[in-house]
Short mmCIF file of C-alpha atoms and ligand atoms in Angstrom, two decimals:
data_model
loop_
_atom_site.label_atom_id
_atom_site.label_comp_id
_atom_site.label_asym_id
_atom_site.label_seq_id
_atom_site.Cartn_x
_atom_site.Cartn_y
_atom_site.Cartn_z
CA UNK A 1 6.85 10.05 7.01
CA UNK A 2 5.50 9.24 3.55
CA UNK A 3 1.99 7.91 3.02
CA UNK A 4 1.63 4.12 2.86
CA UNK A 5 0.92 3.11 -0.74
CA UNK A 6 -2.17 0.93 -0.92
CA UNK A 7 -3.05 -1.34 -3.85
CA UNK A 8 -6.71 -2.37 -3.99
CA UNK A 9 -7.83 -5.57 -5.72
CA UNK A 10 -11.49 -5.49 -6.73
CA UNK A 11 -13.80 -7.40 -9.05
CA UNK A 12 -17.11 -5.63 -8.48
CA UNK A 13 -18.90 -2.36 -8.02
CA UNK A 14 -16.21 -0.95 -5.79
CA UNK A 15 -18.17 0.79 -3.05
CA UNK A 16 -15.50 -0.27 -0.53
CA UNK A 17 -12.84 1.10 -2.85
CA UNK A 18 -14.83 4.34 -2.98
CA UNK A 19 -14.96 4.48 0.82
CA UNK A 20 -11.17 4.15 0.87
CA UNK A 21 -10.67 6.76 -1.84
CA UNK A 22 -12.90 9.17 0.07
CA UNK A 23 -11.37 8.52 3.49
CA UNK A 24 -7.78 8.69 2.28
CA UNK A 25 -8.15 11.89 0.28
CA UNK A 26 -5.62 14.30 1.78
CA UNK A 27 -4.54 11.78 4.44
CA UNK A 28 -0.83 11.95 5.25
CA UNK A 29 -0.99 8.29 6.41
CA UNK A 30 -2.06 6.31 3.35
CA UNK A 31 -3.19 6.67 -0.24
CA UNK A 32 -4.65 4.40 -2.90
CA UNK A 33 -1.82 4.06 -5.41
CA UNK A 34 -3.28 1.45 -7.79
CA UNK A 35 -6.45 -0.53 -8.41
CA UNK A 36 -6.03 -4.02 -9.85
CA UNK A 37 -8.91 -6.02 -11.26
CA UNK A 38 -9.65 -9.21 -13.17
CA UNK A 39 -12.69 -7.56 -14.80
CA UNK A 40 -12.24 -4.60 -17.14
CA UNK A 41 -15.95 -3.73 -16.74
CA UNK A 42 -15.81 -3.60 -12.92
CA UNK A 43 -17.33 -0.47 -11.41
CA UNK A 44 -14.17 -0.28 -9.30
CA UNK A 45 -12.13 0.52 -12.44
CA UNK A 46 -14.44 3.41 -13.25
CA UNK A 47 -14.16 4.75 -9.71
CA UNK A 48 -10.36 4.54 -9.81
CA UNK A 49 -10.18 6.41 -13.09
CA UNK A 50 -12.51 9.12 -11.81
CA UNK A 51 -10.11 9.63 -8.91
CA UNK A 52 -7.05 9.65 -11.13
CA UNK A 53 -5.74 6.39 -9.65
CA UNK A 54 -3.68 4.02 -11.84
CA UNK A 55 -5.42 0.80 -12.86
CA UNK A 56 -4.27 -2.62 -14.02
CA UNK A 57 -6.54 -5.20 -15.64
CA UNK A 58 -5.10 -8.68 -15.18
CA UNK A 59 -5.16 -10.94 -18.22
CA UNK A 60 -4.83 -14.03 -16.04
CA UNK A 61 -5.48 -13.66 -12.27
CA UNK A 62 -3.82 -17.05 -11.63
CA UNK A 63 -0.56 -15.76 -13.10
CA UNK A 64 1.73 -15.01 -10.14
CA UNK A 65 4.24 -13.02 -12.19
CA UNK A 66 1.57 -10.81 -13.71
CA UNK A 67 0.04 -9.96 -10.34
CA UNK A 68 3.42 -9.36 -8.70
CA UNK A 69 4.39 -7.06 -11.58
CA UNK A 70 1.20 -5.06 -11.08
CA UNK A 71 1.85 -4.78 -7.33
CA UNK A 72 5.47 -3.81 -7.87
CA UNK A 73 4.68 -1.30 -10.62
CA UNK A 74 5.90 2.16 -9.74
CA UNK A 75 5.16 2.99 -7.04
CA UNK A 76 5.34 -0.43 -5.36
CA UNK A 77 2.52 -1.37 -2.99
CA UNK A 78 3.15 -1.58 0.76
CA UNK A 79 -0.36 -2.74 1.68
CA UNK A 80 -2.73 -4.79 -0.47
CA UNK A 81 -6.47 -4.56 0.19
CA UNK A 82 -8.89 -7.11 -1.25
CA UNK A 83 -12.20 -5.27 -1.56
CA UNK A 84 -14.66 -7.56 -3.29
CA UNK A 85 -11.94 -9.48 -5.16
CA UNK A 86 -13.40 -12.79 -6.24
CA UNK A 87 -10.27 -14.63 -7.36
CA UNK A 88 -7.93 -16.66 -5.19
CA UNK A 89 -4.62 -14.82 -4.77
CA UNK A 90 -1.71 -17.10 -5.83
CA UNK A 91 0.12 -18.41 -2.74
CA UNK A 92 3.47 -16.91 -3.78
CA UNK A 93 1.83 -13.46 -3.78
CA UNK A 94 0.27 -14.11 -0.37
CA UNK A 95 3.69 -15.13 0.97
CA UNK A 96 5.34 -12.01 -0.48
CA UNK A 97 2.77 -9.77 1.24
CA UNK A 98 2.46 -11.71 4.55
CA UNK A 99 0.74 -9.43 7.13
CA UNK A 100 0.49 -6.77 4.44
CA UNK A 101 -2.52 -8.15 2.58
CA UNK A 102 -6.02 -7.79 4.04
CA UNK A 103 -9.54 -8.72 2.98
CA UNK A 104 -13.00 -7.52 3.92
CA UNK A 105 -15.75 -10.12 4.34
CA UNK A 106 -19.44 -9.28 4.88
CA UNK A 107 -20.06 -11.49 7.95
CA UNK A 108 -18.61 -12.15 11.39
CA UNK A 109 -15.83 -14.64 10.61
CA UNK A 110 -15.03 -17.41 11.38
CA UNK A 111 -18.76 -18.00 10.72
CA UNK A 112 -20.11 -17.80 7.18
CA UNK A 113 -16.85 -17.73 5.26
CA UNK A 114 -14.85 -20.03 3.04
CA UNK A 115 -14.95 -21.14 -0.59
CA UNK A 116 -18.12 -20.08 -2.40
CA UNK A 117 -19.22 -17.80 0.44
CA UNK A 118 -19.49 -14.44 -1.22
CA UNK A 119 -22.20 -11.95 -2.13
CA UNK A 120 -25.82 -12.90 -1.50
CA UNK A 121 -24.92 -16.41 -0.33
CA UNK A 122 -23.24 -15.05 2.79
CA UNK A 123 -26.35 -13.19 3.90
CA UNK A 124 -28.62 -16.13 3.04
CA UNK A 125 -26.46 -18.34 5.26
CA UNK A 126 -26.58 -15.85 8.13
CA UNK A 127 -30.39 -15.65 7.91
CA UNK A 128 -30.69 -19.46 7.68
CA UNK A 129 -28.52 -19.83 10.80
CA UNK A 130 -30.91 -17.73 12.87
CA UNK A 131 -28.03 -15.55 14.13
CA UNK A 132 -29.11 -12.39 15.97
CA UNK A 133 -26.10 -10.45 14.68
CA UNK A 134 -24.02 -10.15 11.56
CA UNK A 135 -21.40 -7.66 10.50
CA UNK A 136 -18.14 -7.21 8.66
CA UNK A 137 -14.67 -8.63 9.24
CA UNK A 138 -11.30 -7.36 8.09
CA UNK A 139 -8.66 -10.07 8.27
CA UNK A 140 -5.23 -10.95 6.96
CA UNK A 141 -5.12 -12.98 3.78
CA UNK A 142 -3.52 -16.39 4.03
CA UNK A 143 -3.60 -19.44 1.78
CA UNK A 144 -7.24 -20.30 2.57
CA UNK A 145 -10.38 -18.31 1.83
CA UNK A 146 -11.49 -16.17 4.80
CA UNK A 147 -9.27 -17.94 7.34
CA UNK A 148 -6.40 -15.53 8.15
CA UNK A 149 -6.15 -13.81 11.56
CA UNK A 150 -8.91 -11.28 12.25
CA UNK A 151 -7.89 -7.62 12.55
CA UNK A 152 -11.25 -5.98 13.34
CA UNK A 153 -15.00 -6.50 13.14
CA UNK A 154 -18.09 -4.32 13.09
CA UNK A 155 -21.45 -5.71 14.17
CA UNK A 156 -25.01 -5.08 13.02
CA UNK A 157 -28.29 -6.57 14.25
CA UNK A 158 -30.20 -9.09 12.14
CA UNK A 159 -33.86 -8.05 12.04
CA UNK A 160 -36.76 -10.53 11.92
CA UNK A 161 -38.00 -9.21 8.59
CA UNK A 162 -34.57 -9.11 6.93
CA UNK A 163 -34.03 -10.39 3.41
CA UNK A 164 -30.51 -11.08 2.08
CA UNK A 165 -30.72 -7.67 0.40
CA UNK A 166 -31.69 -5.63 3.47
CA UNK A 167 -29.06 -7.40 5.55
CA UNK A 168 -26.41 -6.89 2.86
CA UNK A 169 -27.18 -3.17 2.76
CA UNK A 170 -26.87 -2.84 6.56
CA UNK A 171 -23.57 -4.73 6.55
CA UNK A 172 -22.19 -2.74 3.60
CA UNK A 173 -22.74 0.47 5.51
CA UNK A 174 -20.46 -0.67 8.34
CA UNK A 175 -17.93 -2.08 5.85
CA UNK A 176 -17.48 1.43 4.50
CA UNK A 177 -16.52 2.68 7.95
CA UNK A 178 -14.50 -0.36 9.03
CA UNK A 179 -12.17 -0.77 6.05
CA UNK A 180 -10.76 2.78 5.98
CA UNK A 181 -10.45 2.73 9.77
CA UNK A 182 -8.32 -0.43 9.64
CA UNK A 183 -6.17 0.81 6.75
CA UNK A 184 -5.49 4.12 8.50
CA UNK A 185 -4.72 2.39 11.81
CA UNK A 186 -2.27 -0.06 10.20
CA UNK A 187 -0.58 2.87 8.46
CA UNK A 188 -0.48 4.82 11.72
CA UNK A 189 1.25 1.85 13.36
CA UNK A 190 3.85 1.82 10.58
CA UNK A 191 2.62 -1.37 8.85
CA UNK A 192 3.41 -3.90 11.62
CA UNK A 193 5.14 -7.05 10.35
CA UNK A 194 3.12 -9.32 12.61
CA UNK A 195 -0.65 -9.72 12.99
CA UNK A 196 -2.43 -7.05 15.03
CA UNK A 197 -5.95 -6.91 16.42
CA UNK A 198 -7.67 -3.54 16.42
CA UNK A 199 -10.59 -2.94 18.80
C1 GRF B 1 -18.42 -6.47 0.00
O1 GRF B 1 -19.57 -6.92 0.63
C2 GRF B 1 -17.19 -7.13 0.58
O2 GRF B 1 -17.30 -7.43 1.94
C3 GRF B 1 -17.10 -8.40 -0.21
O3 GRF B 1 -17.51 -8.05 -1.50
C4 GRF B 1 -18.36 -6.92 -1.47
C5 GRF B 1 -17.76 -5.89 -2.36
O4 GRF B 1 -18.61 -4.81 -2.58
N1 GRF B 1 -15.79 -9.00 -0.10
P1 GRF B 1 -18.06 -3.51 -3.32
O5 GRF B 1 -17.55 -3.97 -4.69
O6 GRF B 1 -16.98 -2.93 -2.48
O7 GRF B 1 -19.24 -2.61 -3.45
#
């Protein structure tokens, strides 16, 4: 069995990418084969280069052909992971990678997701809602932001004295455990071609 080739799309600092790079080092199940970004200055690009992983900087993230070419570049991706990718993936790319494209979101979907819900705003919304818990969700990507079937979640408590920053840090910690766990489990199951839910 050869390792599942994972392409990671990232726009930001790339701590989730780093968690994947670390967890997949020496794994026979999966490996990060390429990092694709819309921002040449993204920390994620730096992290990829430090690990000797190929990178692609998109000139136009709305260009379906450009993104497909990056995903198909040797070696072609079998699983696509959105890890802090802030652009909408063109629907033809979503369709091509149906049940093989996943996203991580820093809240317990279906709450606190959707267009414009990223970064600090997510944690502000959780605090404003008075929820006792937050967490991280890994879900399949479909044509709408944060709406595809949920694969797995990790929960954290919301504390009375939390700020968006303290809550974000607590959630990020569980993201770093959750994302590699899901990627490795999907790879272990041979990249199922229908949605799965992982406990
Ligand atoms: C994470 O909170 C992730 O859930 C969200 O964007 C953030 C990315 O952080 N989609 P990083 O770039 O992985 O550090």
